[in-house]
Coordinates of C-alpha atoms in Angstrom, one line a residue:
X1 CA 34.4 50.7 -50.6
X2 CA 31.3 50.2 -52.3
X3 CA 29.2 48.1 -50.7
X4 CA 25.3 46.9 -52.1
X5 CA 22.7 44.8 -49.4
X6 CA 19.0 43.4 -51.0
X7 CA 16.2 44.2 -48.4
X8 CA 13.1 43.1 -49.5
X9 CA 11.0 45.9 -48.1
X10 CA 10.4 48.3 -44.7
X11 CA 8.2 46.3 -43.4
X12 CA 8.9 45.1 -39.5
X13 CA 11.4 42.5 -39.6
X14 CA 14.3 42.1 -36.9
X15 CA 17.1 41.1 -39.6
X16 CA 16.1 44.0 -41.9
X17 CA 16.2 46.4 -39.4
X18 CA 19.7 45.2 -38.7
X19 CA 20.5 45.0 -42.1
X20 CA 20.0 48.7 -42.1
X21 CA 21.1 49.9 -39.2
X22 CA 24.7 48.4 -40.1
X23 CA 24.2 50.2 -44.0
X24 CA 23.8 53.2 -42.3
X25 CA 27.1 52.6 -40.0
X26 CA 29.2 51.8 -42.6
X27 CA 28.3 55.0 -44.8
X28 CA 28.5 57.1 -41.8
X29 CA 32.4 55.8 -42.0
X30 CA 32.7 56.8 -45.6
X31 CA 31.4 54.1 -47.3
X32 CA 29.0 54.4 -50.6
X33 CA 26.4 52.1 -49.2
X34 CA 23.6 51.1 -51.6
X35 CA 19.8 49.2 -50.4
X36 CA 18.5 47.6 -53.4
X37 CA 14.6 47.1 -52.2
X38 CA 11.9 44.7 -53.3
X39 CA 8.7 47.4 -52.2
X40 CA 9.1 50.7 -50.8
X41 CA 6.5 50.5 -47.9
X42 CA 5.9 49.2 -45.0
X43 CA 4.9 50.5 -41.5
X44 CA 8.7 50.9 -40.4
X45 CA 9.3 53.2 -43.9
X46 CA 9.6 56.7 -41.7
X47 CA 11.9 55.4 -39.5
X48 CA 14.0 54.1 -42.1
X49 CA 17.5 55.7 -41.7
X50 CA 18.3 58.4 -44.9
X51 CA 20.5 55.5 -46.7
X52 CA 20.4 55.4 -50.5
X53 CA 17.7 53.4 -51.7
X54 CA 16.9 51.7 -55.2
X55 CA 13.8 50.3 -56.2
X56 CA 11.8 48.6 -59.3
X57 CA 8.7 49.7 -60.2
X58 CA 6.0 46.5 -59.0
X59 CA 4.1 45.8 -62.1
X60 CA 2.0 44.4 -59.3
X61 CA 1.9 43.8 -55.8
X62 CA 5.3 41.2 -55.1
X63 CA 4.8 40.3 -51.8
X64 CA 3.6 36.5 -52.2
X65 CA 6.9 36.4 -54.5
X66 CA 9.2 38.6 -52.8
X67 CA 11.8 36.5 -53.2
X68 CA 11.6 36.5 -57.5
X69 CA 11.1 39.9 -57.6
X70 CA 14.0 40.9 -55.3
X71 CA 16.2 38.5 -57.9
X72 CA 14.9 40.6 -60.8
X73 CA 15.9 44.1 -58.6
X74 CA 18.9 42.9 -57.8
X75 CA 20.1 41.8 -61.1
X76 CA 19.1 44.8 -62.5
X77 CA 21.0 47.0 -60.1
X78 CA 24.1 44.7 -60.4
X79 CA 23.8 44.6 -64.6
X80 CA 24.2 48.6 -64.1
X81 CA 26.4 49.1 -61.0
X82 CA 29.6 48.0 -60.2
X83 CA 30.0 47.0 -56.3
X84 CA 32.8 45.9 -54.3
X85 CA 31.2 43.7 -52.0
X86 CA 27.7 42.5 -51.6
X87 CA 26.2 41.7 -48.2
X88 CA 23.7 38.9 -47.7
X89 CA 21.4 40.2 -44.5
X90 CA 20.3 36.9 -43.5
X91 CA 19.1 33.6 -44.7
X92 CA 16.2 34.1 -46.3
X93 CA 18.3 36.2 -49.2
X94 CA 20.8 33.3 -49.9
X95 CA 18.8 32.2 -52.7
X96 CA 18.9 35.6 -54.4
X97 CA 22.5 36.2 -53.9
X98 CA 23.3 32.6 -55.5
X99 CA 21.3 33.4 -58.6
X100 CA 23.9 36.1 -59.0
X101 CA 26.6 34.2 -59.1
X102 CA 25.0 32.3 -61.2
X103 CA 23.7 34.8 -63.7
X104 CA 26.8 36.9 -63.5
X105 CA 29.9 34.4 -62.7
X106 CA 32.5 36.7 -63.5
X107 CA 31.0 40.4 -62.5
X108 CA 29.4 39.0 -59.3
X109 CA 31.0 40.8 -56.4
X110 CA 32.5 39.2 -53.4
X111 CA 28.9 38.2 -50.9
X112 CA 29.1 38.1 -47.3
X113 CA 26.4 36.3 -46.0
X114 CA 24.9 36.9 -42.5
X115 CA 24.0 33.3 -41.1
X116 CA 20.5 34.6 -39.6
X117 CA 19.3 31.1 -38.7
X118 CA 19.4 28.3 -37.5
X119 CA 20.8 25.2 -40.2
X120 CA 19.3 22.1 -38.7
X121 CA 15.8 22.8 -39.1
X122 CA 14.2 20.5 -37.3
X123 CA 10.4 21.6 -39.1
X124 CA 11.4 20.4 -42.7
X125 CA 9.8 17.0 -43.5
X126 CA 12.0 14.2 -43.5
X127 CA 12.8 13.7 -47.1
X128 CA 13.2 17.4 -47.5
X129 CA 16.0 17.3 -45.2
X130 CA 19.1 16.1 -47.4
X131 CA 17.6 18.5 -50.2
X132 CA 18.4 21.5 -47.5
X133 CA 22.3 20.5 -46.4
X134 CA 22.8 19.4 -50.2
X135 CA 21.4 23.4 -50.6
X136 CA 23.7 24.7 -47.9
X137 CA 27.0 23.3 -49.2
X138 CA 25.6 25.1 -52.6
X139 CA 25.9 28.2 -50.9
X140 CA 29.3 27.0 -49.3
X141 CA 30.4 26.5 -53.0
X142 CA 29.4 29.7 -54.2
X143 CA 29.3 32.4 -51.8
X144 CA 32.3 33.7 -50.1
X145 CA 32.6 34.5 -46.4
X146 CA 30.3 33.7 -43.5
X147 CA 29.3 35.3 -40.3
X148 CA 28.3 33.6 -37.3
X149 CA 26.1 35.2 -34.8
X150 CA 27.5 33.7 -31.8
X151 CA 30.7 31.4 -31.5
X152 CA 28.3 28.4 -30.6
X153 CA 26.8 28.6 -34.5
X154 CA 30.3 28.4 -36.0
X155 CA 30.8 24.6 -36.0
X156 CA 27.3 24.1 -37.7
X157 CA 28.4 26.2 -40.1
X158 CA 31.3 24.9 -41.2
X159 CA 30.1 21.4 -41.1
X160 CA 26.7 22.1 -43.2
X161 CA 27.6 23.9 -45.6
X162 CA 31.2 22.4 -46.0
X163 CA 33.6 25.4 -45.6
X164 CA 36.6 26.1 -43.8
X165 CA 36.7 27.7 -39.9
X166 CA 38.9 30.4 -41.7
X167 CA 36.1 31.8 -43.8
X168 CA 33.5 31.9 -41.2
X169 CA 34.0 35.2 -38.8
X170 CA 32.4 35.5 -35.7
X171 CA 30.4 38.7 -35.1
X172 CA 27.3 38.9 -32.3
X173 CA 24.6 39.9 -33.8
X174 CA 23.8 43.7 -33.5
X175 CA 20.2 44.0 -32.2
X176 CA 20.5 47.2 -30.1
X177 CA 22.1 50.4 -30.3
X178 CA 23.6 51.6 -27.5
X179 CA 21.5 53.7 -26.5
X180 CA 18.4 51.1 -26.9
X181 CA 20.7 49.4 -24.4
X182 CA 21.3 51.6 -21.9
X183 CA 17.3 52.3 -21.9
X184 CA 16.4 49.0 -21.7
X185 CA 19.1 48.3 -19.0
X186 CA 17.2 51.1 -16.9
X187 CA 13.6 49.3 -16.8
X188 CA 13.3 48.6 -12.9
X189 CA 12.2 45.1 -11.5
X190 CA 9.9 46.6 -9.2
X191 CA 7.2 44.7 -7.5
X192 CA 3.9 43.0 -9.5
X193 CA 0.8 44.9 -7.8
X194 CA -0.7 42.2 -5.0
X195 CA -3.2 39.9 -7.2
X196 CA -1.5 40.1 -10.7
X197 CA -0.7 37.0 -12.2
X198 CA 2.1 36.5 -14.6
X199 CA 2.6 38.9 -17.5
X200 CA 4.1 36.9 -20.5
X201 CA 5.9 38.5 -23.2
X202 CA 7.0 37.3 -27.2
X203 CA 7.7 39.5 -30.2
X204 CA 8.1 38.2 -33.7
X205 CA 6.2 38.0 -36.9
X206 CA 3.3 35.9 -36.8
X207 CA 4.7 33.1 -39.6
X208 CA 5.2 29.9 -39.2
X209 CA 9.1 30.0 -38.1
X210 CA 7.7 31.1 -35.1
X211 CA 5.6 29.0 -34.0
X212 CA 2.8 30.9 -31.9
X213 CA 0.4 27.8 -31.6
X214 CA 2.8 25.8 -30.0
X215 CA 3.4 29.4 -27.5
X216 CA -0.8 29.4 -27.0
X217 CA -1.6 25.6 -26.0
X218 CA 1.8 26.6 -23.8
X219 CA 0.1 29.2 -21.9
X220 CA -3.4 27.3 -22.4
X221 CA -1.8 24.2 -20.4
X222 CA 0.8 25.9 -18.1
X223 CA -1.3 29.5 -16.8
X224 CA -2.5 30.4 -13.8
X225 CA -6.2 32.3 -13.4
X226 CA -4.8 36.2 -13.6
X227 CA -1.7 35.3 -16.2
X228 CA -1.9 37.2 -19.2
X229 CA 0.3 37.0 -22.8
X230 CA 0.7 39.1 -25.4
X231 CA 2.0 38.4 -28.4
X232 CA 3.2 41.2 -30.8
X233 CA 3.8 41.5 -34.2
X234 CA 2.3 41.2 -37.6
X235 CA 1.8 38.8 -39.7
X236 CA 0.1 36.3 -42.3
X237 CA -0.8 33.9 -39.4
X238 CA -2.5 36.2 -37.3
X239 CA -6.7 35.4 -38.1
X240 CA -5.7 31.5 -37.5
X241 CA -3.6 32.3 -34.3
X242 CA -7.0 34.1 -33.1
X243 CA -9.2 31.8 -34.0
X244 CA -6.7 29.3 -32.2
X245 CA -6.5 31.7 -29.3
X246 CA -10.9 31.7 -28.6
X247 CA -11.1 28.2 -29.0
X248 CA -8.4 27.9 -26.3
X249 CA -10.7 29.5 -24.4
X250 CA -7.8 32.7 -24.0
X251 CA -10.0 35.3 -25.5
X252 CA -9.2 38.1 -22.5
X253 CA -6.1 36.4 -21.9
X254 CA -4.1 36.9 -24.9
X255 CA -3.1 39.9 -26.6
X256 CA -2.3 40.5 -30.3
X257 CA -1.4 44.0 -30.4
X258 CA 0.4 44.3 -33.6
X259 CA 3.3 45.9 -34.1
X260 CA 4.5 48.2 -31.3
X261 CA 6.8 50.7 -31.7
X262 CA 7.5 51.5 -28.3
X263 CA 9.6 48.2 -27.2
X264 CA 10.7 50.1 -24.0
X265 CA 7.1 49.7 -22.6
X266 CA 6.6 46.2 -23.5
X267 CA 9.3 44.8 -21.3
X268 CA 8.4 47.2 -18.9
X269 CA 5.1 45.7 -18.2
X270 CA 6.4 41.9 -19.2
X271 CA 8.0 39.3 -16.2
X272 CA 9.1 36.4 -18.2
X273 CA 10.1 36.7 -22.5
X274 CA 9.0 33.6 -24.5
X275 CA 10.3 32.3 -27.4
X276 CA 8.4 29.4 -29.4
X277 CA 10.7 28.9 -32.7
X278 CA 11.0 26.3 -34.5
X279 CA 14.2 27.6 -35.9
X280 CA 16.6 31.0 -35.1
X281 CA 19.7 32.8 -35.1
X282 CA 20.2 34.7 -32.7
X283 CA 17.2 36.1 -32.1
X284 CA 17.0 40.5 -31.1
X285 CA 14.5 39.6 -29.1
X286 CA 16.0 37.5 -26.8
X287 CA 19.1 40.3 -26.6
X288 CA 16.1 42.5 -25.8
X289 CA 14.9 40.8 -23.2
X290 CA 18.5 40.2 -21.8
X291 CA 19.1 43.7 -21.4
X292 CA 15.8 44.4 -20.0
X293 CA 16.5 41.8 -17.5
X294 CA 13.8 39.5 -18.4
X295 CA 14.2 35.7 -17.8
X296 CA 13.7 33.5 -20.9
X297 CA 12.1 30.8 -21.6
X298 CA 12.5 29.3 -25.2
X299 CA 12.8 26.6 -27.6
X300 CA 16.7 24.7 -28.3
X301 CA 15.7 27.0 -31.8
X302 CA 19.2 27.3 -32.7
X303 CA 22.9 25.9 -31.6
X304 CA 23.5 29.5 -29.9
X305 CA 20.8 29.3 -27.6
X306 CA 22.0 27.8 -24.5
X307 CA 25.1 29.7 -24.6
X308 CA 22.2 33.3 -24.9
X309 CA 20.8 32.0 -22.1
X310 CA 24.0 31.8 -19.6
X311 CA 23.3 27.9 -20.0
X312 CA 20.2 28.0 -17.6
X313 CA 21.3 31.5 -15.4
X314 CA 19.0 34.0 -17.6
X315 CA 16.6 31.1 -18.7
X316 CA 15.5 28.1 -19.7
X317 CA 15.9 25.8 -23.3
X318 CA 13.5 23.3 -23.6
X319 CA 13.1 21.1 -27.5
X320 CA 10.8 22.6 -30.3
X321 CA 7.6 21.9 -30.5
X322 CA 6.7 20.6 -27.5
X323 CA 4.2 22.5 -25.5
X324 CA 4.4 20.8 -22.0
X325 CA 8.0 21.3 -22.2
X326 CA 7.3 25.1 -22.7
X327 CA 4.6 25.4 -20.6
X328 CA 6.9 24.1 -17.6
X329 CA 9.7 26.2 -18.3
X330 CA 7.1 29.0 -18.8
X331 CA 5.8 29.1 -15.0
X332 CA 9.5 28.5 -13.8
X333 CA 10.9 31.2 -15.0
X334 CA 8.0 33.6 -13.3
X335 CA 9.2 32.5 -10.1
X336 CA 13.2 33.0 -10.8
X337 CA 15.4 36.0 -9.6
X338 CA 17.6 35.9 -12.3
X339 CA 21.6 38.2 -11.9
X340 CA 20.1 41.1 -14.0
X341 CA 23.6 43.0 -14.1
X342 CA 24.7 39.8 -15.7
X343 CA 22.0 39.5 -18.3
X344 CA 22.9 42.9 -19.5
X345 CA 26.5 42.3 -19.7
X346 CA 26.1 39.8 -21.9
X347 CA 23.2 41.6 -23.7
X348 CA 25.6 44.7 -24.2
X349 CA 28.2 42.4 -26.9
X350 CA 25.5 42.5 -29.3
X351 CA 25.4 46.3 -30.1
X352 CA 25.5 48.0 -33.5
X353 CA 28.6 49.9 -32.4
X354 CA 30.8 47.3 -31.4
X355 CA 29.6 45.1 -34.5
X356 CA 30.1 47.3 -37.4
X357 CA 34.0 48.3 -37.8
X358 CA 33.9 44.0 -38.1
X359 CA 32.0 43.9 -40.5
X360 CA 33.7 46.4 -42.3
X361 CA 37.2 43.7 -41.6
X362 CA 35.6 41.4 -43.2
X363 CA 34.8 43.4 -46.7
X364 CA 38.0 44.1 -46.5
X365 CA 39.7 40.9 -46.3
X366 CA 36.8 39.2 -48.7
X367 CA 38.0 42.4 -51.3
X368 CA 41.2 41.5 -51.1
X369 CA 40.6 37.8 -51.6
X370 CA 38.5 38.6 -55.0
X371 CA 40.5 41.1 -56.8
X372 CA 41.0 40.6 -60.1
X373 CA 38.0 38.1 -60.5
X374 CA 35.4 40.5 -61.9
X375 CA 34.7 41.4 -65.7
X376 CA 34.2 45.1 -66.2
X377 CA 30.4 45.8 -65.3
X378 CA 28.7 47.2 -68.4
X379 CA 28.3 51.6 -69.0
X380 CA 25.5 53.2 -67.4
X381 CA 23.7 53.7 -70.5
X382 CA 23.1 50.2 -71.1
X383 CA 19.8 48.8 -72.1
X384 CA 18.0 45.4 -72.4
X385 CA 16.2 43.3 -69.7
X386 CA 18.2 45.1 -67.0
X387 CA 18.0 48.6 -67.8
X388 CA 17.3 51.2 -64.9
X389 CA 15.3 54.5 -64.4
X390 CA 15.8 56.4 -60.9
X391 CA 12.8 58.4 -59.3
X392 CA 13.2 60.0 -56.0
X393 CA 10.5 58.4 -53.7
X394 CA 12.7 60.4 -50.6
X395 CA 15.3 62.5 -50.5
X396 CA 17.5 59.0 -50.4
X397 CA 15.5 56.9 -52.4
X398 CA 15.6 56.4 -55.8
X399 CA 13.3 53.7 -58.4
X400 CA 14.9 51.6 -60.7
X401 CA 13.3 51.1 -64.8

């Protein structure tokens, strides 16, 4: 099967790196596996697995616009290529893979669309909130299959966006290999040296979804003298979210250390995992700190969340956006001996190895659901506003003209 996935570029983002994690799964299997990409950089770029790769020239730098540009690559790719089945890796790429139905009606392949998010969103304004489920049942109308992260999210899905329980698969979300799992299942508990306060622990981009000021007035409200947090990730947000952070009076208490390769350490040296969201999926975090035995305290940031939790055995779910709330559950869970064994049963569902023969089931039933309902895709040698040109950036990427 030939199977294409947009990804807007390498740089650190937990549904990407799923995204291609599962690519390179299904062409280890024998797939032909294509990654049309928006910018081919980033800090995760070397880690990238050896996938094949196809990218536009930028006639400037897209990332304020990613979203246009990766409509423009991936119309281009699909004007040239035929597919079988193209997979939406979360969310934030629903947009581009309706304009493709919409610009190509008839050639469009069959899109499987990864539900990354919550559909509620509880930060829109008011009168931008029947504009977003009249936009969900859009996508309901348009696109073809759905994949729920955790049986919790199903109903939401299939009451948003207005499709039937048969077209909506249920497939936890694979955050860790197994390997990542068995590593992080090995961190001991061990004792906090006499003195230490409470280390705090949260890993996300530093945009808005997350929500890192609510997670500072938090810890502002809720610490004790020798807690510390770090925060890591990168980010747009992450000048205001310092300033925020001195005039919190945090300044030695806080940590933005960027992005951090080495998650292993991180939970090593955390006791309690926060999550501020406004909104989420299911979030790899969170199965992170499940299978490194870390209780949770977070946000009610998506319908899956209390069910993640073990519905108050690995953590507590408190509402968005409401710091005291956090801050409470915050210095609860530093004083809870939660059944680790447990946390990383349930943390162990949500590996890349149990989740990608699935997803290759549902290709194959969404395949055989669309045959016959694509045009012929035009010859390689086509030209116009579409046409192509290949350049090998690495020995698996190539550049699209």
């Amino acid at each position: 099967m030939r199977i294409a996935l947009p990804v807007h570029s390498f740089e650190p983002g937990g549904g990407e790196r799923v995204a291609l994690r599962l690519a390179a799964e299904w062409q280890a299997a024998g797939h032909e596996v294509t990654v049309v990409l928006g910018r081919d950089r980033g800090v995760c770029a070397s880690t990238a697995p050896d996938l094949d790769y196809r990218t536009s020239r930028e006639p400037f730098a897209t990332d304020r616009w990613e979203t246009l540009w990766m409509m423009i690559c991936l119309a281009r790719f699909l004007r040239r290529e035929r597919v079988d089945a193209l997979f939406c890796p979360g969310n934030t790429y629903t947009v581009v893979c309706v304009v493709m139905r919409l610009l190509f009606p008839r050639r469009c392949p069959a899109v499987l669309v990864k539900i990354s998010n919550d559909l509620e969103r509880p930060d829109l304004p008011p009168f931008a909130r029947p504009l977003y489920r009249l936009w969900l049942r859009v996508q309901g109308r348009l696109l073809d299959r759905f994949v729920a992260l955790a049986e919790p999210m199903k109903p939401e899905i299939v009451e948003t966006m207005r499709v039937s329980a048969a077209s909506v698969a249920v497939i936890p979300d694979p955050a860790l290999l197994r390997i990542e799992w068995q590593r992080l299942g090995a961190i001991d508990e061990g004792d906090a040296p006499a003195g230490r306060g409470t280390r705090y622990l949260s890993v996300g981009r530093l945009v808005a979804q997350k929500n890192y000021a609510l997670l500072l007035r938090a810890f502002a409200a809720s610490r004790s003298p020798d807690d510390r947090l770090v925060i890591a990730g990168e980010g747009s947000l992450l000048r205001r979210l310092v300033s925020l952070r001195d005039d919190l009076g945090l300044t030695n208490l806080v940590e933005f250390p960027g992005h951090v390769s080495d998650v292993e350490a991180l939970y090593r040296d955390a006791d309690v995992f926060v999550l501020s969201s406004d909104y989420e999926g299911i979030p790899a975090v969170a199965i992170e700190a499940l299978a490194a035995g870390l209780p949770i305290a977070t946000t009610r940031s998506s319908a899956g969340m209390d069910w993640l939790t073990g519905y108050g055995r690995f953590g507590e779910v408190v509402p968005q956006r409401n710091p005291d709330a956090l801050g409470d559950a915050m210095r609860r869970m530093a004083s809870i001996f939660p059944d680790r064994q447990a946390m990383r049963e349930q943390a162990q569902a949500f590996t890349l190895e149990r989740a990608s023969g699935a997803y290759l089931d549902e290709f194959e039933t969404m395949q055989s659901a669309s045959n016959g309902r694509r045009a012929e895709f035009l010859s390689p040698d086509g030209a116009g506003l579409f046409s192509t040109r290949r350049l090998a950036t690495k020995p698996s990427m190539r550049e699209c003209e």
